[in-house]
PDB file of C-alpha atoms in Angstrom:
ATOM      1  CA  MET E 105     -13.010  -4.423 -14.723  1.00 56.00           C
ATOM      2  CA  PRO E 106      -9.123  -3.956 -16.408  1.00 66.00           C
ATOM      3  CA  GLU E 107      -6.433  -6.376 -16.552  1.00 78.00           C
ATOM      4  CA  ARG E 108      -4.230  -6.072 -13.844  1.00 81.00           C
ATOM      5  CA  ILE E 109      -0.763  -4.122 -14.269  1.00 87.00           C
ATOM      6  CA  PHE E 110       2.550  -5.794 -12.554  1.00 94.00           C
ATOM      7  CA  GLY E 111       5.209  -2.898 -12.486  1.00 95.00           C
ATOM      8  CA  HIS E 112       5.248   0.306 -14.503  1.00 96.00           C
ATOM      9  CA  VAL E 113       2.230   2.072 -16.707  1.00 97.00           C
ATOM     10  CA  PRO E 114       2.711   3.571 -19.766  1.00 96.00           C
ATOM     11  CA  GLY E 115       2.847   7.326 -19.566  1.00 96.00           C
ATOM     12  CA  TYR E 116       3.189   7.808 -15.911  1.00 97.00           C
ATOM     13  CA  PRO E 117       7.212   7.493 -14.964  1.00 97.00           C
ATOM     14  CA  PRO E 118       8.187   7.193 -11.081  1.00 97.00           C
ATOM     15  CA  GLY E 119       7.630  11.027 -10.037  1.00 97.00           C
ATOM     16  CA  ALA E 120       4.807  11.557 -11.712  1.00 98.00           C
ATOM     17  CA  HIS E 121       2.226  13.676  -9.658  1.00 98.00           C
ATOM     18  CA  PHE E 122      -1.579  13.611  -9.328  1.00 98.00           C
ATOM     19  CA  ALA E 123      -3.807  16.187  -7.846  1.00 98.00           C
ATOM     20  CA  ASN E 124      -6.181  13.937  -6.248  1.00 97.00           C
ATOM     21  CA  ARG E 125      -7.272   9.990  -5.813  1.00 96.00           C
ATOM     22  CA  ARG E 126      -9.717  10.449  -9.407  1.00 97.00           C
ATOM     23  CA  GLU E 127      -6.684  11.887 -11.231  1.00 98.00           C
ATOM     24  CA  LEU E 128      -4.679   8.894  -9.909  1.00 97.00           C
ATOM     25  CA  SER E 129      -7.197   6.285 -10.335  1.00 97.00           C
ATOM     26  CA  ARG E 130      -7.838   7.599 -13.872  1.00 97.00           C
ATOM     27  CA  SER E 131      -4.454   7.065 -14.455  1.00 97.00           C
ATOM     28  CA  GLY E 132      -4.530   3.249 -13.531  1.00 96.00           C
ATOM     29  CA  VAL E 133      -1.252   3.486 -11.312  1.00 97.00           C
ATOM     30  CA  HIS E 134      -3.401   2.573  -8.581  1.00 97.00           C
ATOM     31  CA  ARG E 135      -7.075   2.502  -9.677  1.00 96.00           C
ATOM     32  CA  PRO E 136      -8.917   2.847  -6.269  1.00 95.00           C
ATOM     33  CA  LEU E 137     -10.490   5.342  -5.260  1.00 93.00           C
ATOM     34  CA  VAL E 138     -10.506   4.653  -1.423  1.00 90.00           C
ATOM     35  CA  ALA E 139      -8.924   1.788  -1.215  1.00 91.00           C
ATOM     36  CA  GLY E 140      -4.974   2.084  -0.315  1.00 92.00           C
ATOM     37  CA  ILE E 141      -3.932  -1.982  -1.219  1.00 96.00           C
ATOM     38  CA  ALA E 142      -5.131  -2.428  -5.619  1.00 97.00           C
ATOM     39  CA  GLY E 143      -4.646  -5.965  -6.816  1.00 95.00           C
ATOM     40  CA  SER E 144      -6.596  -9.073  -5.591  1.00 94.00           C
ATOM     41  CA  ALA E 145      -6.244 -12.389  -3.241  1.00 94.00           C
ATOM     42  CA  TYR E 146      -5.752 -14.536  -6.094  1.00 95.00           C
ATOM     43  CA  GLU E 147      -3.687 -12.317  -8.549  1.00 95.00           C
ATOM     44  CA  GLY E 148      -1.184 -10.055  -6.149  1.00 97.00           C
ATOM     45  CA  ALA E 149      -1.173  -6.353  -5.281  1.00 97.00           C
ATOM     46  CA  GLU E 150      -0.103  -4.725  -8.055  1.00 97.00           C
ATOM     47  CA  SER E 151      -0.085  -1.148  -5.967  1.00 98.00           C
ATOM     48  CA  VAL E 152      -0.401   0.807  -2.791  1.00 97.00           C
ATOM     49  CA  VAL E 153      -1.224   4.313  -1.250  1.00 96.00           C
ATOM     50  CA  LEU E 154       0.612   5.927   1.689  1.00 95.00           C
ATOM     51  CA  SER E 155      -1.273   8.378   2.903  1.00 88.00           C
ATOM     52  CA  GLY E 156      -1.672   8.362   6.448  1.00 80.00           C
ATOM     53  CA  GLY E 157      -4.234   6.214   7.172  1.00 74.00           C
ATOM     54  CA  TYR E 158      -2.990   3.451   9.771  1.00 76.00           C
ATOM     55  CA  GLU E 159      -1.031   4.607  12.685  1.00 77.00           C
ATOM     56  CA  ASP E 160       1.929   2.074  12.689  1.00 83.00           C
ATOM     57  CA  SER E 161       3.079   2.414   8.878  1.00 87.00           C
ATOM     58  CA  ARG E 162       6.741   3.836   8.700  1.00 92.00           C
ATOM     59  CA  ASP E 163       8.155   5.215   5.413  1.00 94.00           C
ATOM     60  CA  TYR E 164      11.664   5.177   5.631  1.00 96.00           C
ATOM     61  CA  GLY E 165      12.434   5.912   1.920  1.00 95.00           C
ATOM     62  CA  ASP E 166      13.631   3.002   0.204  1.00 97.00           C
ATOM     63  CA  VAL E 167      11.673   0.709   2.686  1.00 98.00           C
ATOM     64  CA  VAL E 168       8.213   0.981   4.138  1.00 97.00           C
ATOM     65  CA  ILE E 169       6.645  -0.735   6.599  1.00 96.00           C
ATOM     66  CA  TYR E 170       3.005  -1.136   5.359  1.00 95.00           C
ATOM     67  CA  THR E 171      -0.041  -1.678   7.526  1.00 93.00           C
ATOM     68  CA  GLY E 172      -2.762  -4.019   5.920  1.00 93.00           C
ATOM     69  CA  HIS E 173      -6.210  -3.233   5.789  1.00 92.00           C
ATOM     70  CA  GLY E 174      -8.968  -3.613   7.925  1.00 91.00           C
ATOM     71  CA  GLY E 175      -9.662  -3.073  11.333  1.00 90.00           C
ATOM     72  CA  ARG E 176     -10.343   0.390  11.438  1.00 88.00           C
ATOM     73  CA  ASP E 177     -13.518   2.425  12.809  1.00 86.00           C
ATOM     74  CA  PRO E 178     -14.835   4.232   9.405  1.00 80.00           C
ATOM     75  CA  ASP E 179     -15.853   7.339  11.367  1.00 82.00           C
ATOM     76  CA  THR E 180     -12.446   8.035  13.446  1.00 80.00           C
ATOM     77  CA  GLY E 181     -10.349   5.914  11.734  1.00 77.00           C
ATOM     78  CA  LYS E 182      -8.916   4.201  14.835  1.00 84.00           C
ATOM     79  CA  GLN E 183      -7.988   0.896  15.132  1.00 88.00           C
ATOM     80  CA  VAL E 184     -11.038  -1.147  16.656  1.00 93.00           C
ATOM     81  CA  ALA E 185     -10.365  -4.979  15.955  1.00 94.00           C
ATOM     82  CA  HIS E 186      -8.015  -7.709  14.903  1.00 95.00           C
ATOM     83  CA  GLN E 187      -7.158  -7.236  11.195  1.00 95.00           C
ATOM     84  CA  THR E 188      -7.403 -10.748   8.996  1.00 95.00           C
ATOM     85  CA  LEU E 189      -5.194 -12.109   5.921  1.00 95.00           C
ATOM     86  CA  VAL E 190      -7.697 -11.839   3.350  1.00 95.00           C
ATOM     87  CA  ARG E 191      -8.182  -9.193   0.112  1.00 95.00           C
ATOM     88  CA  GLY E 192      -5.728  -6.611  -0.413  1.00 95.00           C
ATOM     89  CA  ASN E 193      -3.767  -8.419   2.605  1.00 97.00           C
ATOM     90  CA  GLN E 194      -3.751 -11.714   1.252  1.00 97.00           C
ATOM     91  CA  ALA E 195      -2.856  -9.867  -2.174  1.00 97.00           C
ATOM     92  CA  LEU E 196       0.039  -8.327  -0.789  1.00 98.00           C
ATOM     93  CA  ALA E 197       1.210 -11.895   1.004  1.00 98.00           C
ATOM     94  CA  LEU E 198       0.917 -13.606  -2.478  1.00 97.00           C
ATOM     95  CA  SER E 199       2.975 -10.813  -4.140  1.00 98.00           C
ATOM     96  CA  HIS E 200       5.584 -12.453  -1.763  1.00 98.00           C
ATOM     97  CA  ALA E 201       5.496 -15.203  -2.462  1.00 97.00           C
ATOM     98  CA  ARG E 202       5.784 -14.107  -5.888  1.00 97.00           C
ATOM     99  CA  ASP E 203       8.281 -11.966  -6.202  1.00 97.00           C
ATOM    100  CA  LEU E 204       5.557  -9.477  -7.959  1.00 97.00           C
ATOM    101  CA  PRO E 205       6.498  -5.705  -8.392  1.00 98.00           C
ATOM    102  CA  ILE E 206       4.394  -3.042  -6.358  1.00 98.00           C
ATOM    103  CA  ARG E 207       3.448   0.489  -7.356  1.00 98.00           C
ATOM    104  CA  VAL E 208       4.195   2.904  -4.363  1.00 98.00           C
ATOM    105  CA  VAL E 209       2.257   6.484  -4.611  1.00 98.00           C
ATOM    106  CA  ARG E 210       2.697   8.540  -1.719  1.00 97.00           C
ATOM    107  CA  GLY E 211       0.455  10.803  -0.664  1.00 95.00           C
ATOM    108  CA  ALA E 212       0.430  14.548   0.926  1.00 94.00           C
ATOM    109  CA  ARG E 213      -1.449  13.352   4.266  1.00 89.00           C
ATOM    110  CA  GLN E 214       1.291  10.469   4.809  1.00 86.00           C
ATOM    111  CA  PRO E 215       3.798  11.804   8.266  1.00 85.00           C
ATOM    112  CA  SER E 216       7.148  11.475   6.262  1.00 90.00           C
ATOM    113  CA  PRO E 217       9.708  13.578   5.212  1.00 93.00           C
ATOM    114  CA  TYR E 218       9.682  11.560   2.037  1.00 95.00           C
ATOM    115  CA  ALA E 219       5.652  12.591   1.105  1.00 95.00           C
ATOM    116  CA  PRO E 220       5.184  15.036  -1.596  1.00 96.00           C
ATOM    117  CA  ALA E 221       3.561  18.660  -0.769  1.00 95.00           C
ATOM    118  CA  SER E 222       0.613  18.243  -2.304  1.00 96.00           C
ATOM    119  CA  GLY E 223      -1.949  15.564  -3.957  1.00 97.00           C
ATOM    120  CA  TYR E 224      -0.268  12.079  -5.082  1.00 98.00           C
ATOM    121  CA  ARG E 225       3.233  11.069  -6.650  1.00 98.00           C
ATOM    122  CA  TYR E 226       3.883   7.315  -8.030  1.00 98.00           C
ATOM    123  CA  ASP E 227       7.351   6.801  -5.970  1.00 97.00           C
ATOM    124  CA  GLY E 228       8.591   3.288  -8.272  1.00 97.00           C
ATOM    125  CA  LEU E 229       8.556  -0.315  -7.610  1.00 98.00           C
ATOM    126  CA  PHE E 230       8.843  -2.051  -4.234  1.00 98.00           C
ATOM    127  CA  ARG E 231       8.715  -5.761  -3.377  1.00 98.00           C
ATOM    128  CA  VAL E 232       7.132  -7.185  -0.309  1.00 98.00           C
ATOM    129  CA  ALA E 233      10.397  -8.356   1.085  1.00 98.00           C
ATOM    130  CA  ASP E 234       8.688  -9.791   4.333  1.00 98.00           C
ATOM    131  CA  TYR E 235       4.841  -9.977   6.342  1.00 98.00           C
ATOM    132  CA  TRP E 236       4.234 -10.573   9.414  1.00 97.00           C
ATOM    133  CA  ARG E 237       1.105  -9.994  11.925  1.00 97.00           C
ATOM    134  CA  GLU E 238       2.002  -8.164  15.723  1.00 95.00           C
ATOM    135  CA  ARG E 239      -0.306  -6.114  17.908  1.00 94.00           C
ATOM    136  CA  GLY E 240       0.018  -2.831  17.247  1.00 90.00           C
ATOM    137  CA  ARG E 241       0.411   0.577  19.504  1.00 89.00           C
ATOM    138  CA  SER E 242      -3.703   0.087  20.223  1.00 89.00           C
ATOM    139  CA  GLY E 243      -3.607  -3.198  20.885  1.00 92.00           C
ATOM    140  CA  TYR E 244      -4.900  -4.985  18.280  1.00 93.00           C
ATOM    141  CA  TYR E 245      -3.541  -7.480  15.530  1.00 95.00           C
ATOM    142  CA  ALA E 246      -2.089  -5.886  12.160  1.00 93.00           C
ATOM    143  CA  TRP E 247      -0.496  -7.468   9.141  1.00 96.00           C
ATOM    144  CA  TYR E 248       2.882  -5.669   8.287  1.00 96.00           C
ATOM    145  CA  PHE E 249       4.621  -5.409   5.225  1.00 97.00           C
ATOM    146  CA  LYS E 250       7.949  -4.792   4.719  1.00 98.00           C
ATOM    147  CA  LEU E 251       8.014  -2.935   1.195  1.00 98.00           C
ATOM    148  CA  VAL E 252      11.375  -2.354  -0.365  1.00 98.00           C
ATOM    149  CA  GLU E 253      12.202  -0.685  -3.373  1.00 98.00           C
ATOM    150  CA  ARG E 254      13.638  -2.368  -6.486  1.00 95.00           C
ATOM    151  CA  PRO E 255      16.586  -1.565  -7.934  1.00 85.00           C
ATOM    152  CA  ASP E 256      15.203  -1.254 -11.385  1.00 71.00           C
TER     153      ASP E 256
END
């Protein structure tokens, strides 16, 4: 496994565009081909992708309410179970505790005026300002992470 990079990936400044997840993965900006959170529960999260996968996520430009992972039916995409604070969710919580920078990538399928028209775009570094657990629209508990753009 390549070493984790917290912060910008050399050669890919904010605004860098990627045609698809494979290209995004090869760049190192966000390595997983499917998962929305890249990181480790023991080291922290290095990047997230906003791709419209979770109904409760909100994108306000310089602030994002990012819904954690888990509890979705893989066929329908509907939330069918509670989320737990493990794996990627734990990585984001650790990033909050350590104030680690997180690369935010927006995908064209994200229902947001800040999403690119096509593909994926790296939109810079954010930090986890807060996180909490509450019931989402579907009635199941989910983890929410308030990501705030870093001034650098």
